[in-house]
Amino acid sequence: KQEVTQIPAALSVPEGENLVLNCSFTDSAIYNLQWFRQDPGKGLTSLLLIQSSQREQTSGRLNASLDKSSGRSTLYIAASQPGDSATYLCAVPMDSSYKLIFGSGTRLLVRP
Amino acid sequence: DAGVIQSPRHEVTEMGQEVTLRCKPISGHNSLFWYRQTMMRGLELLIYFNNNVPIDDSGMPEDRFSAKMPNASFSTLKIQPSEPRDSAVYFCASAGTGVEQYFGPGTRLTVT
């Protein structure tokens, strides 16, 4: 059974700092991994999707890496801003289906 | 595109009442998902439709929950009768030919 874990559960950093969020999964036979952002009281916004054949994906100040063999993914945020404050979730599909298994998220606070 | 549309955004009802949540997926998407988010259990997939057909409803908690997708542009999630433990945020998401899921803003349900 696939389990997805995110560490830390919460993170507080000063503005401008670079930071890394971690995601681990127990079954390395994944097809892709998706990172989402959730603002309080809002839905999820897809940030990056990494296919199993890829090692990383970049979008602006965000860089996501994937290491299937070790069951890990990281989301790197460069030069953090207060507007980055949100909960970040990672998710992997069960088998080859669309059925996403979510981690519990990392709640990020970027202090001005 | 307007994205995934959900209604209502907030619903407060009394225990025992019927609740119907509505979702309009992104036009052209052929997969639709209903999720539930709670503090205790995080995000859980309830049911997954592909081309309007329910493919996997193993996440539906009880017979009190039912979902329909009468056409490609509309889906409902019904709870009858509702109970206080059903209080949660319910998200609808859709996906096209790619695997990336796009989430709606959610419906916050409170059952008193």
Short mmCIF file of N, CA, C and O in Angstrom, two decimals, chain B residues 2-66:
data_model
loop_
_atom_site.label_atom_id
_atom_site.label_comp_id
_atom_site.label_asym_id
_atom_site.label_seq_id
_atom_site.Cartn_x
_atom_site.Cartn_y
_atom_site.Cartn_z
N ALA B 2 -12.80 28.85 -17.14
CA ALA B 2 -13.15 29.23 -15.79
C ALA B 2 -12.59 28.27 -14.76
O ALA B 2 -12.70 28.51 -13.57
N GLY B 3 -12.05 27.18 -15.17
CA GLY B 3 -11.57 26.19 -14.22
C GLY B 3 -12.71 25.32 -13.73
O GLY B 3 -13.85 25.41 -14.22
N VAL B 4 -12.44 24.50 -12.75
CA VAL B 4 -13.47 23.63 -12.17
C VAL B 4 -14.36 24.49 -11.28
O VAL B 4 -13.87 25.25 -10.45
N ILE B 5 -15.66 24.35 -11.47
CA ILE B 5 -16.62 25.16 -10.71
C ILE B 5 -17.39 24.26 -9.74
O ILE B 5 -17.89 23.20 -10.13
N GLN B 6 -17.46 24.69 -8.50
CA GLN B 6 -18.20 23.94 -7.49
C GLN B 6 -19.23 24.84 -6.83
O GLN B 6 -18.99 26.03 -6.63
N SER B 7 -20.35 24.23 -6.50
CA SER B 7 -21.38 24.98 -5.75
C SER B 7 -22.11 24.04 -4.82
O SER B 7 -22.22 22.83 -5.09
N PRO B 8 -22.61 24.53 -3.68
CA PRO B 8 -22.29 25.86 -3.16
C PRO B 8 -20.87 25.91 -2.62
O PRO B 8 -20.21 24.89 -2.52
N ARG B 9 -20.37 27.06 -2.25
CA ARG B 9 -19.05 27.18 -1.65
C ARG B 9 -19.10 26.85 -0.17
O ARG B 9 -18.14 26.33 0.39
N HIS B 10 -20.22 27.14 0.44
CA HIS B 10 -20.42 26.83 1.84
C HIS B 10 -21.82 26.26 2.01
O HIS B 10 -22.77 26.73 1.38
N GLU B 11 -21.92 25.25 2.87
CA GLU B 11 -23.22 24.64 3.13
C GLU B 11 -23.29 24.30 4.60
O GLU B 11 -22.41 23.61 5.14
N VAL B 12 -24.32 24.80 5.26
CA VAL B 12 -24.57 24.46 6.66
C VAL B 12 -25.93 23.80 6.72
O VAL B 12 -26.92 24.35 6.23
N THR B 13 -26.00 22.63 7.30
CA THR B 13 -27.25 21.90 7.35
C THR B 13 -27.37 21.15 8.67
O THR B 13 -26.37 20.98 9.38
N GLU B 14 -28.55 20.72 8.95
CA GLU B 14 -28.78 19.97 10.19
C GLU B 14 -28.67 18.47 9.93
O GLU B 14 -28.99 17.99 8.83
N MET B 15 -28.25 17.78 10.95
CA MET B 15 -28.14 16.33 10.86
C MET B 15 -29.44 15.73 10.35
O MET B 15 -30.52 16.13 10.77
N GLY B 16 -29.31 14.77 9.43
CA GLY B 16 -30.48 14.10 8.89
C GLY B 16 -30.96 14.66 7.56
O GLY B 16 -31.71 14.00 6.85
N GLN B 17 -30.50 15.87 7.25
CA GLN B 17 -30.91 16.48 5.99
C GLN B 17 -30.09 15.94 4.82
O GLN B 17 -28.97 15.47 4.98
N GLU B 18 -30.69 16.05 3.63
CA GLU B 18 -29.98 15.68 2.41
C GLU B 18 -29.12 16.84 1.94
O GLU B 18 -29.56 18.00 1.98
N VAL B 19 -27.91 16.52 1.49
CA VAL B 19 -26.99 17.54 0.99
C VAL B 19 -26.57 17.15 -0.42
O VAL B 19 -26.23 15.98 -0.67
N THR B 20 -26.60 18.10 -1.33
CA THR B 20 -26.14 17.85 -2.70
C THR B 20 -25.08 18.87 -3.08
O THR B 20 -25.31 20.07 -3.03
N LEU B 21 -23.92 18.36 -3.43
CA LEU B 21 -22.81 19.20 -3.87
C LEU B 21 -22.68 19.05 -5.38
O LEU B 21 -22.87 17.95 -5.93
N ARG B 22 -22.31 20.14 -6.04
CA ARG B 22 -22.30 20.16 -7.50
C ARG B 22 -20.94 20.53 -8.05
O ARG B 22 -20.19 21.29 -7.43
N CYS B 23 -20.65 19.99 -9.23
CA CYS B 23 -19.35 20.24 -9.85
C CYS B 23 -19.49 20.32 -11.36
O CYS B 23 -20.17 19.51 -11.99
N LYS B 24 -18.82 21.32 -11.92
CA LYS B 24 -18.72 21.44 -13.38
C LYS B 24 -17.24 21.34 -13.71
O LYS B 24 -16.46 22.23 -13.36
N PRO B 25 -16.82 20.27 -14.39
CA PRO B 25 -15.39 20.12 -14.71
C PRO B 25 -14.97 21.05 -15.82
O PRO B 25 -15.80 21.69 -16.47
N ILE B 26 -13.68 21.11 -16.04
CA ILE B 26 -13.15 21.90 -17.15
C ILE B 26 -13.61 21.27 -18.47
O ILE B 26 -13.55 20.04 -18.63
N SER B 27 -14.06 22.10 -19.37
CA SER B 27 -14.57 21.61 -20.65
C SER B 27 -13.50 20.79 -21.38
O SER B 27 -12.34 21.23 -21.49
N GLY B 28 -13.89 19.61 -21.86
CA GLY B 28 -12.96 18.76 -22.59
C GLY B 28 -12.27 17.72 -21.72
O GLY B 28 -11.67 16.78 -22.23
N HIS B 29 -12.32 17.90 -20.41
CA HIS B 29 -11.73 16.90 -19.51
C HIS B 29 -12.66 15.69 -19.41
O HIS B 29 -13.87 15.84 -19.29
N ASN B 30 -12.07 14.50 -19.43
CA ASN B 30 -12.89 13.30 -19.39
C ASN B 30 -12.80 12.52 -18.09
O ASN B 30 -13.40 11.46 -17.94
N SER B 31 -12.01 13.04 -17.14
CA SER B 31 -11.93 12.39 -15.83
C SER B 31 -12.36 13.37 -14.76
O SER B 31 -12.01 14.56 -14.82
N LEU B 32 -13.14 12.86 -13.80
CA LEU B 32 -13.61 13.70 -12.71
C LEU B 32 -13.45 12.95 -11.41
O LEU B 32 -13.67 11.74 -11.32
N PHE B 33 -13.05 13.70 -10.37
CA PHE B 33 -12.76 13.11 -9.06
C PHE B 33 -13.46 13.93 -7.98
O PHE B 33 -13.52 15.15 -8.05
N TRP B 34 -13.95 13.22 -6.98
CA TRP B 34 -14.46 13.86 -5.75
C TRP B 34 -13.53 13.47 -4.60
O TRP B 34 -13.25 12.29 -4.38
N TYR B 35 -13.05 14.49 -3.87
CA TYR B 35 -12.18 14.28 -2.71
C TYR B 35 -12.84 14.90 -1.47
O TYR B 35 -13.66 15.83 -1.57
N ARG B 36 -12.42 14.41 -0.33
CA ARG B 36 -12.84 14.99 0.95
C ARG B 36 -11.58 15.32 1.75
O ARG B 36 -10.65 14.51 1.80
N GLN B 37 -11.58 16.49 2.37
CA GLN B 37 -10.43 16.90 3.17
C GLN B 37 -10.86 17.20 4.59
O GLN B 37 -11.75 18.03 4.82
N THR B 38 -10.23 16.55 5.55
CA THR B 38 -10.46 16.81 6.96
C THR B 38 -9.11 16.96 7.66
O THR B 38 -8.08 16.51 7.14
N MET B 39 -9.14 17.56 8.81
CA MET B 39 -7.89 17.72 9.57
C MET B 39 -7.32 16.36 9.95
O MET B 39 -6.12 16.14 9.92
N MET B 40 -8.20 15.46 10.32
CA MET B 40 -7.74 14.16 10.83
C MET B 40 -7.20 13.26 9.72
O MET B 40 -6.20 12.57 9.92
N ARG B 41 -7.85 13.24 8.58
CA ARG B 41 -7.53 12.26 7.55
C ARG B 41 -6.91 12.85 6.29
O ARG B 41 -6.54 12.11 5.38
N GLY B 42 -6.78 14.18 6.25
CA GLY B 42 -6.18 14.79 5.07
C GLY B 42 -7.10 14.68 3.86
O GLY B 42 -8.32 14.66 3.99
N LEU B 43 -6.50 14.59 2.68
CA LEU B 43 -7.25 14.51 1.43
C LEU B 43 -7.47 13.04 1.06
O LEU B 43 -6.51 12.28 0.93
N GLU B 44 -8.71 12.69 0.82
CA GLU B 44 -9.04 11.31 0.46
C GLU B 44 -9.89 11.30 -0.80
O GLU B 44 -10.84 12.08 -0.91
N LEU B 45 -9.58 10.41 -1.71
CA LEU B 45 -10.38 10.26 -2.92
C LEU B 45 -11.64 9.48 -2.58
O LEU B 45 -11.57 8.40 -1.99
N LEU B 46 -12.78 10.03 -2.95
CA LEU B 46 -14.05 9.36 -2.71
C LEU B 46 -14.47 8.51 -3.91
O LEU B 46 -14.81 7.34 -3.78
N ILE B 47 -14.45 9.15 -5.10
CA ILE B 47 -14.90 8.46 -6.30
C ILE B 47 -14.25 9.06 -7.53
O ILE B 47 -13.91 10.25 -7.53
N TYR B 48 -14.07 8.25 -8.55
CA TYR B 48 -13.41 8.66 -9.79
C TYR B 48 -14.29 8.24 -10.97
O TYR B 48 -14.69 7.08 -11.05
N PHE B 49 -14.59 9.21 -11.85
CA PHE B 49 -15.35 8.95 -13.08
C PHE B 49 -14.42 9.11 -14.28
O PHE B 49 -13.57 10.01 -14.31
N ASN B 50 -14.61 8.26 -15.28
CA ASN B 50 -13.94 8.45 -16.55
C ASN B 50 -14.99 8.34 -17.65
O ASN B 50 -15.74 7.34 -17.70
N ASN B 51 -15.05 9.35 -18.50
CA ASN B 51 -16.09 9.40 -19.54
C ASN B 51 -17.49 9.16 -18.95
O ASN B 51 -18.29 8.38 -19.49
N ASN B 52 -17.75 9.82 -17.84
CA ASN B 52 -19.05 9.83 -17.15
C ASN B 52 -19.37 8.52 -16.43
O ASN B 52 -20.46 8.40 -15.86
N VAL B 53 -18.49 7.56 -16.45
CA VAL B 53 -18.75 6.26 -15.84
C VAL B 53 -17.95 6.15 -14.54
O VAL B 53 -16.74 6.43 -14.54
N PRO B 54 -18.59 5.73 -13.44
CA PRO B 54 -17.83 5.56 -12.20
C PRO B 54 -16.86 4.39 -12.32
O PRO B 54 -17.27 3.26 -12.58
N ILE B 55 -15.58 4.67 -12.14
CA ILE B 55 -14.55 3.66 -12.30
C ILE B 55 -14.15 3.06 -10.94
O ILE B 55 -13.92 1.87 -10.82
N ASP B 56 -14.06 3.92 -9.94
CA ASP B 56 -13.61 3.48 -8.63
C ASP B 56 -14.34 4.27 -7.56
O ASP B 56 -14.14 5.47 -7.44
N ASP B 57 -15.21 3.59 -6.82
CA ASP B 57 -15.93 4.26 -5.74
C ASP B 57 -15.55 3.67 -4.39
O ASP B 57 -16.30 3.77 -3.42
N SER B 58 -14.40 3.06 -4.32
CA SER B 58 -13.98 2.38 -3.09
C SER B 58 -13.75 3.35 -1.93
O SER B 58 -13.74 2.94 -0.78
N GLY B 59 -13.60 4.61 -2.25
CA GLY B 59 -13.39 5.60 -1.20
C GLY B 59 -14.67 6.18 -0.62
O GLY B 59 -14.62 6.91 0.36
N MET B 60 -15.79 5.85 -1.20
CA MET B 60 -17.07 6.35 -0.67
C MET B 60 -17.28 5.70 0.68
O MET B 60 -17.35 4.47 0.80
N PRO B 61 -17.43 6.52 1.74
CA PRO B 61 -17.41 5.97 3.09
C PRO B 61 -18.58 5.07 3.44
O PRO B 61 -18.41 4.08 4.14
N GLU B 62 -19.77 5.42 3.00
CA GLU B 62 -20.95 4.66 3.39
C GLU B 62 -22.01 4.77 2.30
O GLU B 62 -21.88 5.57 1.37
N ASP B 63 -23.05 3.96 2.46
CA ASP B 63 -24.15 4.01 1.50
C ASP B 63 -24.89 5.34 1.53
O ASP B 63 -25.65 5.64 0.61
N ARG B 64 -24.64 6.12 2.55
CA ARG B 64 -25.28 7.44 2.61
C ARG B 64 -24.72 8.38 1.54
O ARG B 64 -25.33 9.38 1.22
N PHE B 65 -23.57 8.03 1.01
CA PHE B 65 -22.92 8.84 -0.01
C PHE B 65 -23.21 8.24 -1.39
O PHE B 65 -23.08 7.03 -1.60
N SER B 66 -23.57 9.11 -2.34
CA SER B 66 -23.74 8.66 -3.72
C SER B 66 -23.28 9.77 -4.65
O SER B 66 -23.33 10.95 -4.30
#
